[in-house]
Structures are given as C-alpha cells and as structure tokens.
Amino acid sequence: MFKIVVLVSGKGSNLNAIINAINNRILEHVEIIKVIGDRSCLALEVADKNKIDWCLIDRKNENFSKMLLESIPFDADLIVLAGFLSILDINFINIWTNKVINIHPSLLPKYGGIGMIDIKVHEAVINNKELESGCSVHIVDQEVDRGKVILQKKIPISNFDTPQGIQKKILKLEHEAIVMVINGIKDKEIILC
Ligand code: GRF
C-alpha cells in the first residue's frame, strides 16, 4: 500500500479529489493515512467525513515545526501539500527530502513564492496580460515554490477572463494533476530526485 499524508489549510478540494480518485479506483493501492491541518479549515471536515485520521497543529504555536514533524507517521511514502499555506522548515525538508510535493495554481517558476497564494496569483496573471496560466506540481525543497517541477497543466487566458474565472478553471486542473502525479510516483513512473 502506498501511504500518503496530506497537509491542508483550506477548502480541501484537492484532498477531496484524491479521496474521490481512491474511491473510484483511479488511484489504486493508495491510502491517505493522515491529514494534518495548520488551522481550522474545511479540509479537516473533509477528512473527518471520510473517516481519515486527522489532526490540527496550530501554525501560531511556537513549536509548530517540531510538532508538525512529530505528527508525520514514520511509514509515510509521500507527503502531499494540498492547499497548505505554512512554510516547512529546513529540518522537515532535510528529513523528508524528495518525499514532499506541492500543488501551486500557476506555471512555476512564474507567480510563485511567499505571498503568491490563491486569488493573488490569478490577479497578477491578469495584470501582466499573460496569454496562459495553469497549475504546477513540484517537489518541495528549501526554497518556496522553487523545487523541481514534475507536471504542469495549462489554460489559455483571454481578455475576458477574470481572476475568479481563472481560479475556478485552474482548480479543476489541479485536481487532475495531483492525482496523476501521486499515481506516477506510486507506480515509480515518476522518480523524485
Ligand atoms: C488551491 O488554489 C491550491 O492551488 C492552493 O490552495 C488552494 C485551495 O486548495 N495551493 P484546496 O481547495 O484547499 O485543496
């Protein structure tokens, strides 16, 4: 069984996509062994509703990084940041090197980095008159949103697009991309290095 831990901060739509893929046997031999939130969020309700072990570690706690590291089951095969907004410290990255992936709603390295989250990303894309955008699944390393890109999915941007409209279209792509990458890593078609 390929065991994944999912870290969350938001609505949990990416978590839900992974759960649905498991239930629909698109993701076979994959188990979400734990969901960890850094704040009270809908994603933890998604975990609870699906009877997945979950915990909340408050990002404001002074021992957040230590507690987060200690809460990761030792037998996890992959850690998936799915809408997770806290920054993993260097100790965490060193211990879980090449075992952590993140989904980001832009074509990295463009529109990534600290502060580039959610609607802000899409507003910047529109303001800069980009002709395309999309999402990226990448390896998490010590530089925020700068790890090796594993998969990108793209959409064209027109003059009529709004940030909210782009966000909605890209979220759908994220759900496909995160499942594809988990499958690829599980089947050793994608090697994280
Ligand atoms: C998504 O836009 C995702 O790209 C970003 O966080 C947002 C919410 O994700 N990382 P989710 O609905 O909580 O999975």
PDB file of C-alpha atoms and ligand atoms in Angstrom:
ATOM      1  CA  MET A   1       0.000   0.000   0.000  1.00  0.00           C
ATOM      2  CA  PHE A   2       1.328   3.469  -0.956  1.00  0.00           C
ATOM      3  CA  LYS A   3       0.771   5.615   2.122  1.00  0.00           C
ATOM      4  CA  ILE A   4       0.279   9.344   1.783  1.00  0.00           C
ATOM      5  CA  VAL A   5      -0.049  12.146   4.309  1.00  0.00           C
ATOM      6  CA  VAL A   6      -1.901  15.255   3.149  1.00  0.00           C
ATOM      7  CA  LEU A   7      -1.216  18.686   4.659  1.00  0.00           C
ATOM      8  CA  VAL A   8      -4.042  21.210   4.346  1.00  0.00           C
ATOM      9  CA  SER A   9      -5.080  24.783   5.193  1.00  0.00           C
ATOM     10  CA  GLY A  10      -8.115  25.440   3.017  1.00  0.00           C
ATOM     11  CA  LYS A  11     -11.307  24.117   1.494  1.00  0.00           C
ATOM     12  CA  GLY A  12      -9.888  20.659   0.835  1.00  0.00           C
ATOM     13  CA  SER A  13     -10.860  20.412  -2.838  1.00  0.00           C
ATOM     14  CA  ASN A  14      -7.504  18.836  -3.713  1.00  0.00           C
ATOM     15  CA  LEU A  15      -7.848  16.439  -0.761  1.00  0.00           C
ATOM     16  CA  ASN A  16     -11.335  15.618  -1.978  1.00  0.00           C
ATOM     17  CA  ALA A  17     -10.015  14.940  -5.473  1.00  0.00           C
ATOM     18  CA  ILE A  18      -7.501  12.449  -4.063  1.00  0.00           C
ATOM     19  CA  ILE A  19     -10.194  10.762  -1.948  1.00  0.00           C
ATOM     20  CA  ASN A  20     -12.526  10.510  -4.949  1.00  0.00           C
ATOM     21  CA  ALA A  21      -9.743   9.080  -7.101  1.00  0.00           C
ATOM     22  CA  ILE A  22      -9.087   6.417  -4.461  1.00  0.00           C
ATOM     23  CA  ASN A  23     -12.791   5.603  -4.137  1.00  0.00           C
ATOM     24  CA  ASN A  24     -13.192   5.438  -7.932  1.00  0.00           C
ATOM     25  CA  ARG A  25     -10.122   3.183  -8.177  1.00  0.00           C
ATOM     26  CA  ILE A  26      -8.306   5.717 -10.361  1.00  0.00           C
ATOM     27  CA  LEU A  27      -5.728   5.689  -7.581  1.00  0.00           C
ATOM     28  CA  GLU A  28      -5.217   2.040  -6.686  1.00  0.00           C
ATOM     29  CA  HIS A  29      -3.217   0.762  -3.707  1.00  0.00           C
ATOM     30  CA  VAL A  30      -3.048   4.276  -2.266  1.00  0.00           C
ATOM     31  CA  GLU A  31      -4.132   5.130   1.267  1.00  0.00           C
ATOM     32  CA  ILE A  32      -4.336   8.533   2.924  1.00  0.00           C
ATOM     33  CA  ILE A  33      -3.045   7.589   6.376  1.00  0.00           C
ATOM     34  CA  LYS A  34      -3.343  11.065   7.871  1.00  0.00           C
ATOM     35  CA  VAL A  35      -4.496  14.602   7.127  1.00  0.00           C
ATOM     36  CA  ILE A  36      -2.840  17.434   9.044  1.00  0.00           C
ATOM     37  CA  GLY A  37      -4.138  20.993   9.086  1.00  0.00           C
ATOM     38  CA  ASP A  38      -2.257  24.075  10.275  1.00  0.00           C
ATOM     39  CA  ARG A  39      -5.528  25.814  11.117  1.00  0.00           C
ATOM     40  CA  SER A  40      -9.207  25.080  11.483  1.00  0.00           C
ATOM     41  CA  CYS A  41     -10.356  24.560   7.893  1.00  0.00           C
ATOM     42  CA  LEU A  42     -12.968  22.797   5.762  1.00  0.00           C
ATOM     43  CA  ALA A  43     -10.322  20.323   4.592  1.00  0.00           C
ATOM     44  CA  LEU A  44     -10.251  18.783   8.084  1.00  0.00           C
ATOM     45  CA  GLU A  45     -14.017  18.316   7.867  1.00  0.00           C
ATOM     46  CA  VAL A  46     -13.465  16.530   4.545  1.00  0.00           C
ATOM     47  CA  ALA A  47     -11.028  14.179   6.282  1.00  0.00           C
ATOM     48  CA  ASP A  48     -13.396  13.609   9.193  1.00  0.00           C
ATOM     49  CA  LYS A  49     -16.360  12.921   6.924  1.00  0.00           C
ATOM     50  CA  ASN A  50     -14.261  10.342   5.062  1.00  0.00           C
ATOM     51  CA  LYS A  51     -13.113   8.715   8.323  1.00  0.00           C
ATOM     52  CA  ILE A  52      -9.487   9.607   7.678  1.00  0.00           C
ATOM     53  CA  ASP A  53      -7.238  10.159  10.721  1.00  0.00           C
ATOM     54  CA  TRP A  54      -6.593  13.880  11.043  1.00  0.00           C
ATOM     55  CA  CYS A  55      -5.110  16.415  13.431  1.00  0.00           C
ATOM     56  CA  LEU A  56      -4.801  20.168  13.710  1.00  0.00           C
ATOM     57  CA  ILE A  57      -1.449  21.716  14.595  1.00  0.00           C
ATOM     58  CA  ASP A  58      -1.834  25.431  15.051  1.00  0.00           C
ATOM     59  CA  ARG A  59       0.619  27.331  12.882  1.00  0.00           C
ATOM     60  CA  LYS A  60       0.744  30.034  15.586  1.00  0.00           C
ATOM     61  CA  ASN A  61       2.146  27.565  18.125  1.00  0.00           C
ATOM     62  CA  GLU A  62       5.791  28.393  18.826  1.00  0.00           C
ATOM     63  CA  ASN A  63       6.619  24.695  18.469  1.00  0.00           C
ATOM     64  CA  PHE A  64       4.667  24.331  15.220  1.00  0.00           C
ATOM     65  CA  SER A  65       7.535  22.982  13.095  1.00  0.00           C
ATOM     66  CA  LYS A  66       8.586  20.439  15.717  1.00  0.00           C
ATOM     67  CA  MET A  67       5.014  19.314  16.350  1.00  0.00           C
ATOM     68  CA  LEU A  68       4.314  19.034  12.625  1.00  0.00           C
ATOM     69  CA  LEU A  69       7.401  16.899  12.084  1.00  0.00           C
ATOM     70  CA  GLU A  70       6.480  14.638  15.018  1.00  0.00           C
ATOM     71  CA  SER A  71       2.933  14.200  13.701  1.00  0.00           C
ATOM     72  CA  ILE A  72       4.036  12.670  10.384  1.00  0.00           C
ATOM     73  CA  PRO A  73       3.719   8.863  10.547  1.00  0.00           C
ATOM     74  CA  PHE A  74       7.175   7.295  10.076  1.00  0.00           C
ATOM     75  CA  ASP A  75       5.851   4.937   7.374  1.00  0.00           C
ATOM     76  CA  ALA A  76       4.565   7.648   5.040  1.00  0.00           C
ATOM     77  CA  ASP A  77       5.658   7.132   1.428  1.00  0.00           C
ATOM     78  CA  LEU A  78       4.716  10.624   0.281  1.00  0.00           C
ATOM     79  CA  ILE A  79       3.670  13.927   1.849  1.00  0.00           C
ATOM     80  CA  VAL A  80       1.273  15.983  -0.280  1.00  0.00           C
ATOM     81  CA  LEU A  81       0.823  19.715   0.356  1.00  0.00           C
ATOM     82  CA  ALA A  82      -2.736  20.311  -0.866  1.00  0.00           C
ATOM     83  CA  GLY A  83      -3.621  23.923  -0.291  1.00  0.00           C
ATOM     84  CA  PHE A  84      -1.175  24.016   2.639  1.00  0.00           C
ATOM     85  CA  LEU A  85      -0.076  27.562   3.415  1.00  0.00           C
ATOM     86  CA  SER A  86       2.589  27.196   6.109  1.00  0.00           C
ATOM     87  CA  ILE A  87       6.260  27.009   5.192  1.00  0.00           C
ATOM     88  CA  LEU A  88       8.078  23.760   6.057  1.00  0.00           C
ATOM     89  CA  ASP A  89      11.305  24.389   7.931  1.00  0.00           C
ATOM     90  CA  ILE A  90      14.701  23.168   6.722  1.00  0.00           C
ATOM     91  CA  ASN A  91      14.754  20.354   9.285  1.00  0.00           C
ATOM     92  CA  PHE A  92      11.495  18.950   7.914  1.00  0.00           C
ATOM     93  CA  ILE A  93      12.768  19.232   4.327  1.00  0.00           C
ATOM     94  CA  ASN A  94      16.040  17.500   5.210  1.00  0.00           C
ATOM     95  CA  ILE A  95      14.289  14.602   6.924  1.00  0.00           C
ATOM     96  CA  TRP A  96      11.674  14.169   4.154  1.00  0.00           C
ATOM     97  CA  THR A  97      13.881  15.036   1.191  1.00  0.00           C
ATOM     98  CA  ASN A  98      12.270  14.139  -2.138  1.00  0.00           C
ATOM     99  CA  LYS A  99       9.172  12.878  -0.343  1.00  0.00           C
ATOM    100  CA  VAL A 100       7.157  16.106  -0.333  1.00  0.00           C
ATOM    101  CA  ILE A 101       5.168  17.501  -3.266  1.00  0.00           C
ATOM    102  CA  ASN A 102       3.070  20.653  -3.576  1.00  0.00           C
ATOM    103  CA  ILE A 103       0.350  21.841  -5.950  1.00  0.00           C
ATOM    104  CA  HIS A 104       0.507  25.508  -6.908  1.00  0.00           C
ATOM    105  CA  PRO A 105      -2.004  27.419  -9.062  1.00  0.00           C
ATOM    106  CA  SER A 106       0.457  28.934 -11.566  1.00  0.00           C
ATOM    107  CA  LEU A 107       3.021  27.913 -14.180  1.00  0.00           C
ATOM    108  CA  LEU A 108       6.051  27.968 -11.879  1.00  0.00           C
ATOM    109  CA  PRO A 109       8.537  29.466 -11.550  1.00  0.00           C
ATOM    110  CA  LYS A 110       6.255  32.371 -12.543  1.00  0.00           C
ATOM    111  CA  TYR A 111       3.868  33.666  -9.869  1.00  0.00           C
ATOM    112  CA  GLY A 112       5.279  31.561  -7.059  1.00  0.00           C
ATOM    113  CA  GLY A 113       6.922  32.336  -3.750  1.00  0.00           C
ATOM    114  CA  ILE A 114       5.857  33.739  -0.399  1.00  0.00           C
ATOM    115  CA  GLY A 115       2.590  35.675  -0.619  1.00  0.00           C
ATOM    116  CA  MET A 116       1.698  34.302  -4.063  1.00  0.00           C
ATOM    117  CA  ILE A 117      -1.358  32.379  -2.948  1.00  0.00           C
ATOM    118  CA  ASP A 118      -4.931  31.872  -4.143  1.00  0.00           C
ATOM    119  CA  ILE A 119      -6.602  34.806  -5.927  1.00  0.00           C
ATOM    120  CA  LYS A 120      -3.436  36.961  -5.750  1.00  0.00           C
ATOM    121  CA  VAL A 121      -1.782  34.611  -8.245  1.00  0.00           C
ATOM    122  CA  HIS A 122      -4.570  34.992 -10.788  1.00  0.00           C
ATOM    123  CA  GLU A 123      -4.827  38.748 -10.311  1.00  0.00           C
ATOM    124  CA  ALA A 124      -1.108  39.051 -11.099  1.00  0.00           C
ATOM    125  CA  VAL A 125      -1.516  36.853 -14.197  1.00  0.00           C
ATOM    126  CA  ILE A 126      -4.316  39.088 -15.499  1.00  0.00           C
ATOM    127  CA  ASN A 127      -2.499  42.319 -14.597  1.00  0.00           C
ATOM    128  CA  ASN A 128       0.546  41.119 -16.511  1.00  0.00           C
ATOM    129  CA  LYS A 129      -1.602  40.225 -19.522  1.00  0.00           C
ATOM    130  CA  GLU A 130      -0.327  36.656 -19.619  1.00  0.00           C
ATOM    131  CA  LEU A 131      -1.590  34.571 -22.534  1.00  0.00           C
ATOM    132  CA  GLU A 132      -1.662  31.378 -20.497  1.00  0.00           C
ATOM    133  CA  SER A 133      -1.688  30.115 -16.927  1.00  0.00           C
ATOM    134  CA  GLY A 134      -2.197  26.812 -15.184  1.00  0.00           C
ATOM    135  CA  CYS A 135      -1.002  24.744 -12.250  1.00  0.00           C
ATOM    136  CA  SER A 136       2.238  23.088 -11.248  1.00  0.00           C
ATOM    137  CA  VAL A 137       3.015  20.056  -9.122  1.00  0.00           C
ATOM    138  CA  HIS A 138       6.569  20.300  -7.826  1.00  0.00           C
ATOM    139  CA  ILE A 139       8.974  18.812  -5.338  1.00  0.00           C
ATOM    140  CA  VAL A 140       9.146  20.829  -2.126  1.00  0.00           C
ATOM    141  CA  ASP A 141      12.652  21.936  -1.195  1.00  0.00           C
ATOM    142  CA  GLN A 142      14.017  24.708   0.956  1.00  0.00           C
ATOM    143  CA  GLU A 143      13.072  27.481  -1.454  1.00  0.00           C
ATOM    144  CA  VAL A 144       9.314  28.228  -1.515  1.00  0.00           C
ATOM    145  CA  ASP A 145       7.729  27.084  -4.801  1.00  0.00           C
ATOM    146  CA  ARG A 146      11.160  26.647  -6.441  1.00  0.00           C
ATOM    147  CA  GLY A 147      11.504  22.866  -6.294  1.00  0.00           C
ATOM    148  CA  LYS A 148      11.763  20.789  -9.475  1.00  0.00           C
ATOM    149  CA  VAL A 149       8.502  20.931 -11.438  1.00  0.00           C
ATOM    150  CA  ILE A 150       7.030  17.471 -12.001  1.00  0.00           C
ATOM    151  CA  LEU A 151       3.884  18.267 -14.011  1.00  0.00           C
ATOM    152  CA  GLN A 152       2.128  21.351 -15.357  1.00  0.00           C
ATOM    153  CA  LYS A 153      -1.342  21.746 -16.836  1.00  0.00           C
ATOM    154  CA  LYS A 154      -2.108  24.886 -18.870  1.00  0.00           C
ATOM    155  CA  ILE A 155      -5.084  27.006 -19.931  1.00  0.00           C
ATOM    156  CA  PRO A 156      -5.167  29.930 -22.381  1.00  0.00           C
ATOM    157  CA  ILE A 157      -6.018  33.334 -20.920  1.00  0.00           C
ATOM    158  CA  SER A 158      -8.318  35.682 -22.850  1.00  0.00           C
ATOM    159  CA  ASN A 159      -9.108  39.363 -22.335  1.00  0.00           C
ATOM    160  CA  PHE A 160     -12.475  38.334 -20.950  1.00  0.00           C
ATOM    161  CA  ASP A 161     -11.051  36.163 -18.188  1.00  0.00           C
ATOM    162  CA  THR A 162     -11.417  37.271 -14.578  1.00  0.00           C
ATOM    163  CA  PRO A 163      -9.175  36.163 -11.663  1.00  0.00           C
ATOM    164  CA  GLN A 164     -12.113  34.241 -10.184  1.00  0.00           C
ATOM    165  CA  GLY A 165     -12.826  32.562 -13.521  1.00  0.00           C
ATOM    166  CA  ILE A 166      -9.188  31.539 -13.956  1.00  0.00           C
ATOM    167  CA  GLN A 167      -9.062  30.268 -10.374  1.00  0.00           C
ATOM    168  CA  LYS A 168     -12.057  28.018 -11.000  1.00  0.00           C
ATOM    169  CA  LYS A 169     -10.638  26.601 -14.250  1.00  0.00           C
ATOM    170  CA  ILE A 170      -7.206  26.007 -12.727  1.00  0.00           C
ATOM    171  CA  LEU A 171      -8.592  24.318  -9.620  1.00  0.00           C
ATOM    172  CA  LYS A 172     -10.104  21.653 -11.891  1.00  0.00           C
ATOM    173  CA  LEU A 173      -6.680  21.147 -13.496  1.00  0.00           C
ATOM    174  CA  GLU A 174      -5.088  20.904 -10.050  1.00  0.00           C
ATOM    175  CA  HIS A 175      -7.381  18.052  -9.113  1.00  0.00           C
ATOM    176  CA  GLU A 176      -6.352  16.134 -12.230  1.00  0.00           C
ATOM    177  CA  ALA A 177      -2.653  16.972 -11.847  1.00  0.00           C
ATOM    178  CA  ILE A 178      -2.297  15.984  -8.185  1.00  0.00           C
ATOM    179  CA  VAL A 179      -3.900  12.599  -8.819  1.00  0.00           C
ATOM    180  CA  MET A 180      -1.745  11.975 -11.913  1.00  0.00           C
ATOM    181  CA  VAL A 181       1.454  12.753 -10.028  1.00  0.00           C
ATOM    182  CA  ILE A 182       0.573  10.617  -6.990  1.00  0.00           C
ATOM    183  CA  ASN A 183      -0.193   7.748  -9.378  1.00  0.00           C
ATOM    184  CA  GLY A 184       3.060   8.253 -11.240  1.00  0.00           C
ATOM    185  CA  ILE A 185       5.142   8.296  -8.062  1.00  0.00           C
ATOM    186  CA  LYS A 186       3.316   5.268  -6.668  1.00  0.00           C
ATOM    187  CA  ASP A 187       3.952   3.345  -9.899  1.00  0.00           C
ATOM    188  CA  LYS A 188       7.575   4.531  -9.956  1.00  0.00           C
ATOM    189  CA  GLU A 189       6.996   6.178 -13.332  1.00  0.00           C
ATOM    190  CA  ILE A 190       7.936   9.455 -11.657  1.00  0.00           C
ATOM    191  CA  ILE A 191      11.140   9.420  -9.621  1.00  0.00           C
ATOM    192  CA  LEU A 192      11.593  12.323  -7.189  1.00  0.00           C
ATOM    193  CA  CYS A 193      15.208  13.411  -7.116  1.00  0.00           C
TER     194      CYS A 193
HETATM  195  C1  GRF B   1      -5.780  26.000  -4.371  1.00  0.00           C
HETATM  196  O1  GRF B   1      -5.837  27.097  -5.256  1.00  0.00           O
HETATM  197  C2  GRF B   1      -4.403  25.434  -4.402  1.00  0.00           C
HETATM  198  O2  GRF B   1      -3.744  25.653  -5.614  1.00  0.00           O
HETATM  199  C3  GRF B   1      -3.687  26.214  -3.385  1.00  0.00           C
HETATM  200  O3  GRF B   1      -4.642  26.320  -2.335  1.00  0.00           O
HETATM  201  C4  GRF B   1      -5.936  26.478  -2.927  1.00  0.00           C
HETATM  202  C5  GRF B   1      -7.000  25.743  -2.142  1.00  0.00           C
HETATM  203  O4  GRF B   1      -6.784  24.374  -2.264  1.00  0.00           O
HETATM  204  N1  GRF B   1      -2.451  25.570  -3.029  1.00  0.00           N
HETATM  205  P1  GRF B   1      -7.824  23.324  -1.598  1.00  0.00           P
HETATM  206  O5  GRF B   1      -9.195  23.592  -2.192  1.00  0.00           O
HETATM  207  O6  GRF B   1      -7.812  23.579  -0.108  1.00  0.00           O
HETATM  208  O7  GRF B   1      -7.300  21.990  -1.962  1.00  0.00           O
END
